Coordinates of C-alpha atoms and ligand atoms in Angstrom, one line a residue:
X1 CA -51.9 -5.5 70.5
X2 CA -51.5 -6.5 66.8
X3 CA -48.3 -5.3 65.3
X4 CA -48.3 -4.0 61.8
X5 CA -45.6 -3.2 59.4
X6 CA -44.8 0.5 58.8
X7 CA -46.6 2.1 55.9
X8 CA -44.5 2.0 52.8
X9 CA -42.3 -0.9 54.1
X10 CA -43.0 -4.3 52.6
X11 CA -42.4 -7.9 53.7
X12 CA -40.9 -9.9 50.9
X13 CA -42.1 -13.5 51.4
X14 CA -41.9 -16.8 49.7
X15 CA -42.7 -17.7 46.9
X16 CA -42.4 -14.1 45.6
X17 CA -39.1 -13.7 47.6
X18 CA -37.6 -16.5 45.4
X19 CA -37.9 -14.2 42.4
X20 CA -36.5 -11.3 44.4
X21 CA -33.5 -13.4 45.6
X22 CA -32.8 -14.7 42.1
X23 CA -32.9 -11.2 40.7
X24 CA -30.6 -9.9 43.5
X25 CA -28.1 -12.7 42.8
X26 CA -28.2 -12.1 39.1
X27 CA -27.6 -8.3 39.5
X28 CA -24.7 -8.8 41.9
X29 CA -23.1 -11.5 39.7
X30 CA -23.4 -9.2 36.6
X31 CA -21.8 -6.3 38.5
X32 CA -19.0 -8.6 39.8
X33 CA -18.4 -9.9 36.3
X34 CA -18.2 -6.3 35.1
X35 CA -15.2 -5.7 37.4
X36 CA -17.0 -4.0 40.3
X37 CA -16.3 -4.8 43.9
X38 CA -18.9 -5.1 46.6
X39 CA -19.1 -2.2 49.1
X40 CA -21.2 -2.1 52.3
X41 CA -21.7 1.1 54.2
X42 CA -23.8 1.7 57.3
X43 CA -27.5 2.4 57.0
X44 CA -27.2 5.2 59.6
X45 CA -25.1 8.3 58.9
X46 CA -24.8 11.8 60.3
X47 CA -27.7 13.9 58.9
X48 CA -25.3 16.5 57.7
X49 CA -23.6 14.1 55.3
X50 CA -26.8 13.9 53.2
X51 CA -27.6 17.6 53.6
X52 CA -24.2 18.4 52.2
X53 CA -23.9 15.8 49.5
X54 CA -27.4 15.3 48.3
X55 CA -28.1 19.0 48.6
X56 CA -30.1 21.2 50.9
X57 CA -32.6 22.1 48.2
X58 CA -33.5 18.6 47.0
X59 CA -36.8 16.8 47.7
X60 CA -34.8 14.2 49.6
X61 CA -33.3 16.6 52.1
X62 CA -36.3 18.9 52.3
X63 CA -39.0 16.3 52.7
X64 CA -38.0 12.7 52.6
X65 CA -35.4 12.0 55.3
X66 CA -35.9 9.8 58.3
X67 CA -33.9 11.8 60.7
X68 CA -33.7 11.7 64.5
X69 CA -31.6 12.7 67.5
X70 CA -30.1 9.7 69.3
X71 CA -29.6 9.2 73.0
X72 CA -26.3 11.1 72.9
X73 CA -27.9 14.0 71.0
X74 CA -26.3 13.1 67.6
X75 CA -28.4 14.0 64.5
X76 CA -28.7 10.8 62.5
X77 CA -30.5 9.8 59.3
X78 CA -31.4 6.5 57.8
X79 CA -29.7 6.7 54.4
X80 CA -31.9 7.9 51.6
X81 CA -29.3 6.9 49.0
X82 CA -25.8 5.4 49.0
X83 CA -23.5 7.7 47.0
X84 CA -23.1 10.0 50.0
X85 CA -22.0 7.1 52.2
X86 CA -19.6 5.7 49.5
X87 CA -18.0 9.1 49.2
X88 CA -17.8 9.5 53.0
X89 CA -16.2 6.0 53.2
X90 CA -13.7 6.8 50.4
X91 CA -12.6 10.0 52.2
X92 CA -12.6 8.6 55.7
X93 CA -10.6 5.5 54.8
X94 CA -8.2 7.6 52.7
X95 CA -8.8 5.2 49.8
X96 CA -7.8 8.0 47.5
X97 CA -4.3 7.8 48.8
X98 CA -3.7 4.6 46.9
X99 CA -4.2 6.5 43.6
X100 CA -6.2 3.5 42.4
X101 CA -9.4 3.7 40.4
X102 CA -12.1 2.2 42.6
X103 CA -15.1 0.4 41.1
X104 CA -17.8 -0.4 43.6
X105 CA -21.2 -2.0 43.5
X106 CA -23.8 -2.0 46.3
X107 CA -27.2 -3.5 47.0
X108 CA -29.4 -2.6 49.9
X109 CA -32.3 -0.7 51.5
X110 CA -32.8 3.0 51.3
X111 CA -35.3 5.1 53.3
X112 CA -37.4 8.0 52.1
X113 CA -40.6 9.5 53.5
X114 CA -42.8 9.4 50.4
X115 CA -46.4 8.7 49.4
X116 CA -46.3 5.0 48.9
X117 CA -47.6 3.6 45.6
X118 CA -46.6 1.0 43.0
X119 CA -42.8 1.2 42.6
X120 CA -42.5 3.8 45.3
X121 CA -42.0 2.9 48.9
X122 CA -40.6 4.3 52.1
X123 CA -38.1 1.4 52.5
X124 CA -36.9 0.4 49.1
X125 CA -33.9 -1.4 47.7
X126 CA -31.3 0.1 45.3
X127 CA -28.6 -1.6 43.3
X128 CA -25.9 0.9 42.3
X129 CA -22.4 1.4 40.9
X130 CA -19.7 4.0 41.5
X131 CA -16.3 4.6 39.9
X132 CA -14.0 6.9 41.8
X133 CA -10.7 8.3 40.6
X134 CA -11.0 8.9 36.9
X135 CA -12.4 11.6 34.6
X136 CA -12.1 9.1 31.6
X137 CA -15.5 9.1 29.7
X138 CA -14.8 5.4 29.3
X139 CA -15.9 5.0 32.9
X140 CA -19.2 6.7 32.2
X141 CA -19.7 4.2 29.3
X142 CA -18.6 1.3 31.6
X143 CA -21.4 2.1 34.1
X144 CA -24.1 2.8 31.5
X145 CA -23.2 -0.4 29.6
X146 CA -23.2 -2.4 32.7
X147 CA -26.8 -1.4 33.4
X148 CA -27.9 -1.7 29.8
X149 CA -26.4 -5.2 29.7
X150 CA -28.2 -6.2 32.9
X151 CA -31.5 -5.1 31.5
X152 CA -30.9 -6.9 28.3
X153 CA -30.1 -10.1 30.2
X154 CA -33.3 -9.7 32.2
X155 CA -35.5 -9.0 29.1
X156 CA -36.3 -5.5 30.3
X157 CA -37.4 -3.1 27.6
X158 CA -36.1 0.4 28.5
X159 CA -35.0 3.6 26.9
X160 CA -31.7 5.2 27.8
X161 CA -31.8 9.0 27.9
X162 CA -28.5 10.7 27.9
X163 CA -27.3 14.3 28.5
X164 CA -24.3 16.3 29.5
X165 CA -24.8 19.1 32.1
X166 CA -21.2 20.5 31.6
X167 CA -18.6 21.3 34.2
X168 CA -18.2 24.2 36.7
X169 CA -17.0 26.5 33.9
X170 CA -19.7 26.0 31.4
X171 CA -22.5 25.6 33.9
X172 CA -22.1 29.0 35.3
X173 CA -23.0 31.0 32.2
X174 CA -25.8 28.5 31.4
X175 CA -27.3 28.9 34.8
X176 CA -27.4 32.6 34.3
X177 CA -29.2 32.2 30.9
X178 CA -31.6 29.7 32.4
X179 CA -32.4 31.9 35.4
X180 CA -33.1 34.8 33.1
X181 CA -35.5 32.6 31.1
X182 CA -37.2 31.3 34.2
X183 CA -37.7 34.8 35.6
X184 CA -39.8 35.5 32.5
X185 CA -42.1 32.6 33.0
X186 CA -42.1 32.6 36.8
X187 CA -45.8 32.9 37.3
X188 CA -46.4 29.8 35.2
X189 CA -44.1 27.7 37.3
X190 CA -45.2 25.6 40.3
X191 CA -44.3 27.0 43.8
X192 CA -41.4 24.6 44.1
X193 CA -39.9 25.5 40.7
X194 CA -40.2 29.2 41.6
X195 CA -37.9 28.4 44.5
X196 CA -35.6 26.2 42.4
X197 CA -35.4 29.0 39.8
X198 CA -33.4 31.2 42.1
X199 CA -31.5 28.5 44.1
X200 CA -30.8 25.8 41.5
X201 CA -32.4 26.6 38.1
X202 CA -31.4 23.3 36.5
X203 CA -33.5 21.3 38.8
X204 CA -36.7 22.7 37.3
X205 CA -36.2 20.1 34.5
X206 CA -36.6 17.4 37.2
X207 CA -40.1 18.6 38.2
X208 CA -42.9 16.1 37.8
X209 CA -45.5 18.7 37.3
X210 CA -46.7 18.5 33.7
X211 CA -47.3 22.2 33.4
X212 CA -43.8 23.0 34.3
X213 CA -42.5 20.5 31.7
X214 CA -44.6 22.3 29.1
X215 CA -43.6 25.8 29.9
X216 CA -39.9 24.7 30.0
X217 CA -40.1 23.5 26.4
X218 CA -38.6 26.7 24.9
X219 CA -35.9 27.0 27.7
X220 CA -32.3 27.3 26.6
X221 CA -30.6 23.9 26.7
X222 CA -27.3 23.1 28.3
X223 CA -26.0 21.1 25.4
X224 CA -25.8 24.3 23.4
X225 CA -23.6 25.8 26.0
X226 CA -21.1 23.2 27.1
X227 CA -17.3 23.8 26.7
X228 CA -15.0 22.0 24.3
X229 CA -13.7 19.5 26.8
X230 CA -17.3 18.6 28.0
X231 CA -18.4 18.3 24.4
X232 CA -15.5 16.1 23.5
X233 CA -16.1 13.8 26.5
X234 CA -19.8 13.6 25.7
X235 CA -19.0 12.5 22.2
X236 CA -16.7 9.8 23.5
X237 CA -19.4 8.4 25.8
X238 CA -21.8 8.3 22.8
X239 CA -19.1 6.6 20.6
X240 CA -18.4 3.9 23.2
X241 CA -22.1 3.2 23.6
X242 CA -22.6 3.1 19.8
X243 CA -19.7 0.7 19.5
X244 CA -21.5 -1.6 22.0
X245 CA -24.7 -1.2 20.1
X246 CA -26.4 0.3 23.1
X247 CA -29.1 2.7 21.8
X248 CA -29.8 6.0 23.5
X249 CA -31.7 9.2 23.0
X250 CA -30.1 12.5 23.8
X251 CA -32.5 14.4 26.1
X252 CA -31.4 17.8 27.4
X253 CA -34.0 17.7 30.2
X254 CA -32.1 14.9 32.0
X255 CA -30.3 16.7 34.8
X256 CA -28.8 15.9 38.2
X257 CA -29.2 19.5 39.1
X258 CA -26.6 20.2 41.8
X259 CA -23.3 22.0 41.5
X260 CA -21.1 19.0 42.1
X261 CA -22.8 16.9 39.4
X262 CA -21.0 17.3 36.2
X263 CA -21.0 16.2 32.5
X264 CA -22.8 12.9 31.8
X265 CA -26.3 12.6 33.2
X266 CA -28.5 9.6 32.3
X267 CA -31.7 7.7 33.0
X268 CA -33.1 4.4 32.0
X269 CA -36.9 4.7 31.7
X270 CA -39.5 2.1 31.0
X271 CA -42.9 2.8 29.4
X272 CA -44.3 -0.1 31.6
X273 CA -43.9 1.9 34.8
X274 CA -44.9 5.3 33.6
X275 CA -42.9 8.0 31.8
X276 CA -41.9 9.9 34.9
X277 CA -40.7 6.9 36.8
X278 CA -37.1 6.0 36.2
X279 CA -35.7 2.5 36.5
X280 CA -32.2 3.8 37.0
X281 CA -30.5 7.2 37.1
X282 CA -26.9 8.3 37.3
X283 CA -24.1 10.5 36.1
X284 CA -20.8 12.1 36.8
X285 CA -20.1 13.9 40.1
X286 CA -16.6 15.3 39.6
X287 CA -16.9 17.8 42.4
X288 CA -18.6 15.8 45.1
X289 CA -15.6 14.3 46.9
X290 CA -14.0 17.7 47.1
X291 CA -17.3 19.2 48.3
X292 CA -17.3 16.6 51.1
X293 CA -13.9 17.8 52.2
X294 CA -11.9 15.2 50.3
X295 CA -9.3 15.7 47.6
X296 CA -10.2 16.6 44.1
X297 CA -11.6 13.3 42.6
X298 CA -13.5 12.6 39.5
X299 CA -16.3 10.1 39.8
X300 CA -19.3 8.6 38.1
X301 CA -22.2 6.5 39.4
X302 CA -25.8 5.3 39.2
X303 CA -28.6 3.8 41.2
X304 CA -31.7 1.8 40.3
X305 CA -34.7 0.7 42.2
X306 CA -35.3 -3.0 42.8
X307 CA -39.1 -2.7 43.3
X308 CA -39.5 -1.0 39.9
X309 CA -37.1 -3.5 38.2
X310 CA -39.1 -6.5 39.4
X311 CA -42.2 -5.0 37.9
X312 CA -40.7 -5.1 34.4
X313 CA -38.4 -8.1 34.3
X314 CA -39.1 -10.7 31.6
X315 CA -40.8 -14.1 32.3
X316 CA -37.5 -16.0 32.7
X317 CA -37.4 -15.1 36.4
X318 CA -40.9 -16.6 37.0
X319 CA -39.6 -20.1 36.1
X320 CA -39.1 -22.3 39.1
X321 CA -35.9 -24.2 38.8
X322 CA -36.4 -27.9 39.5
X323 CA -33.3 -28.8 41.5
X324 CA -32.0 -30.7 44.5
X325 CA -33.3 -33.7 46.4
X326 CA -35.9 -34.4 49.1
X327 CA -35.2 -37.1 51.7
X328 CA -38.5 -38.7 52.7
X329 CA -37.9 -40.5 55.9
X330 CA -40.3 -42.9 57.7
X331 CA -39.4 -43.8 61.3
X332 CA -36.7 -42.7 63.7
X333 CA -33.9 -44.7 62.2
X334 CA -34.7 -43.4 58.7
X335 CA -34.8 -39.8 60.2
X336 CA -31.2 -40.2 61.3
X337 CA -30.0 -41.5 58.0
X338 CA -31.9 -38.8 56.1
X339 CA -30.4 -36.1 58.2
X340 CA -26.9 -37.4 57.6
X341 CA -27.4 -37.6 53.8
X342 CA -29.0 -34.2 53.6
X343 CA -26.0 -32.8 55.5
X344 CA -23.6 -34.5 53.1
X345 CA -25.4 -33.3 50.1
X346 CA -25.5 -29.7 51.4
X347 CA -21.8 -29.9 52.1
X348 CA -21.3 -30.7 48.4
X349 CA -23.3 -27.7 47.4
X350 CA -26.5 -29.6 46.5
X351 CA -29.9 -28.4 47.7
X352 CA -31.3 -31.0 50.1
X353 CA -34.6 -30.9 51.9
X354 CA -35.9 -33.0 54.9
X355 CA -39.3 -32.9 56.5
X356 CA -40.1 -32.4 60.1
X357 CA -42.6 -33.9 62.5
X358 CA -42.6 -37.5 61.1
X359 CA -45.2 -36.9 58.5
X360 CA -46.8 -39.6 56.3
X361 CA -45.3 -40.8 53.0
X362 CA -48.2 -39.1 51.2
X363 CA -47.7 -35.7 52.9
X364 CA -43.9 -35.7 52.5
X365 CA -44.4 -36.6 48.8
X366 CA -46.8 -33.6 48.5
X367 CA -44.3 -31.3 50.1
X368 CA -41.5 -32.6 47.8
X369 CA -43.7 -32.0 44.8
X370 CA -44.5 -28.4 45.9
X371 CA -40.8 -27.7 46.3
X372 CA -40.0 -28.8 42.8
X373 CA -37.1 -31.1 43.5
X374 CA -35.4 -33.2 40.9
X375 CA -35.1 -36.4 43.0
X376 CA -36.9 -37.8 46.0
X377 CA -35.2 -40.5 48.1
X378 CA -37.6 -42.7 50.1
X379 CA -36.0 -44.1 53.3
X380 CA -38.2 -46.4 55.3
X381 CA -37.7 -49.5 57.5
X382 CA -37.6 -51.9 54.6
X383 CA -35.1 -49.8 52.7
X384 CA -32.8 -49.7 55.8
X385 CA -33.1 -53.5 56.2
X386 CA -32.2 -54.0 52.5
X387 CA -29.5 -51.3 52.7
X388 CA -31.1 -49.9 49.5
X389 CA -32.9 -46.6 49.0
X390 CA -35.8 -45.9 46.5
X391 CA -34.9 -42.9 44.4
X392 CA -37.6 -41.3 42.3
X393 CA -36.8 -39.0 39.4
X394 CA -39.5 -36.3 39.6
X395 CA -39.2 -35.2 36.0
X396 CA -39.5 -38.7 34.4
X397 CA -41.4 -40.5 37.2
X398 CA -38.9 -43.3 36.9
X399 CA -37.9 -45.1 40.2
X400 CA -34.9 -47.2 41.0
X401 CA -33.2 -48.8 44.1
X402 CA -29.7 -47.6 44.9
X403 CA -27.4 -49.2 47.5
X404 CA -27.3 -47.0 50.6
X405 CA -23.5 -46.9 50.8
X406 CA -23.2 -45.3 47.3
X407 CA -26.3 -43.1 47.5
X408 CA -24.6 -39.7 48.0
X409 CA -22.1 -40.4 45.2
X410 CA -24.9 -41.5 42.8
X411 CA -27.1 -38.6 43.7
X412 CA -24.3 -36.1 43.2
X413 CA -23.5 -37.5 39.8
X414 CA -27.2 -37.5 38.7
X415 CA -27.8 -34.0 40.0
X416 CA -24.7 -32.6 38.4
X417 CA -25.7 -34.1 35.1
X418 CA -29.3 -32.8 34.9
Ligands
LIG1 P1 -38.2 9.6 41.3 O1 -38.0 10.8 40.4 O2 -38.9 8.5 40.7 O3 -38.7 10.0 42.7 P2 -35.5 9.9 42.2 O4 -34.9 10.9 41.2 O5 -35.9 10.4 43.5 O6 -36.7 9.1 41.5 P3 -33.0 8.6 42.6 O7 -32.7 9.3 43.8 O8 -32.2 9.0 41.4 O9 -34.5 8.7 42.3 O10 -32.9 7.0 42.8 C1 -32.5 6.1 41.8 C2 -33.6 5.1 41.6 O11 -34.1 4.6 42.8 C3 -34.9 5.6 40.9 O12 -34.7 5.7 39.5 C4 -35.9 4.6 41.3 O13 -35.8 3.4 40.4 C5 -35.5 4.2 42.7 N1 -36.3 4.9 43.7 C6 -36.1 6.2 44.1 N2 -37.1 6.4 45.1 C7 -37.8 5.3 45.3 C8 -38.8 4.9 46.1 N3 -39.3 5.7 47.0 N4 -39.3 3.6 46.0 C9 -38.8 2.8 45.2 N5 -37.8 3.1 44.3 C10 -37.3 4.3 44.4
LIG2 MG1 -37.7 10.8 44.3

């Protein structure tokens, strides 16, 4: 039997995985430097957590969850997104008790049953941010600017679309107005939007059907209806962004759609991956913690897809960094010395390669070349007799003999200086 990977799940292999790994490190470093702390939650959660937090009427819950009953009869789901888990962890671990403001970042796989295509998979990776414990619009701007800064660093051209969907108070009267409008155009809406129109009218703006987008053009917009507090907070978010010279476009069709999502909603889109495909989406969810049986807690967050990001990053990630050292060893004695030196270098934080299976000088040199190392050390019988090692600088082609007892020290100096 030949095993195959599951449809919509990818292997990420070298050399492409190098780019992936570099990007992942860059993202996490950027988040860390922005004052966020790493959070890891389980990939498996109770199904009900997502039904409750993501919302019963969402595509995710209706069609996309990998759910199953385990051997003990528990209803479990492979996480389709991470906010629900973060909120669960926040409540379960009583983190709210500390009265601190929590800033988290995460990176990991999510699972959704979707039709696989470019930038859309069944197992995909998300990077995300959450701030729990403050209603300050500065937090919204903190999250948005963190993503905008990341994309700038990566040479990603994207457009930030911004909206406010109001709070419990102002949403209620708007939902009524929108429902009334939708009732008038019901027959022009797709079947799903007809259902959304009664259950959660705001979500109609999220529909990918072009005809729905068109017939929704004259719909009343939430920005005209939001209360003074929401308007004030929205202005503040915009002011902070302008101060940071982060450009945005106010777009009243950007919605998160569910009752517990409030105020700021945003998306980063890229023309390179299609107008309907978002790089990153997020917003405020001031009512979600309470909705999941926790105490009243304001929060804001976002999530972006790694597969889509890698499609649009600038050329700098393609560059292979020439670094480290390769120990070419010829003969058993040389193998021992090479292994010892490689270990020492690695302990000093330097990338060090050795080759296996006692290959010829030529084939080891070829391997060193393909790995793009800075230096190659050739250790053979003669070198051991002389107690000197031939060191080749792969960038300049220059070669010199270094005394074996000072080799690690000399290599460390050279590698730290290049
Ligand atoms: P879309 O409208 O494209 O289906 P979404 O609204 O379902 O996206 P979110 O749940 O907000 O997406 O997830 C945040 C981000 O995660 C998206 O903007 C996208 O970059 C990424 N993402 C979502 N689903 C997938 C998927 N199936 N494959 C790859 N990336 C995905
Ligand atoms: Mg989706």
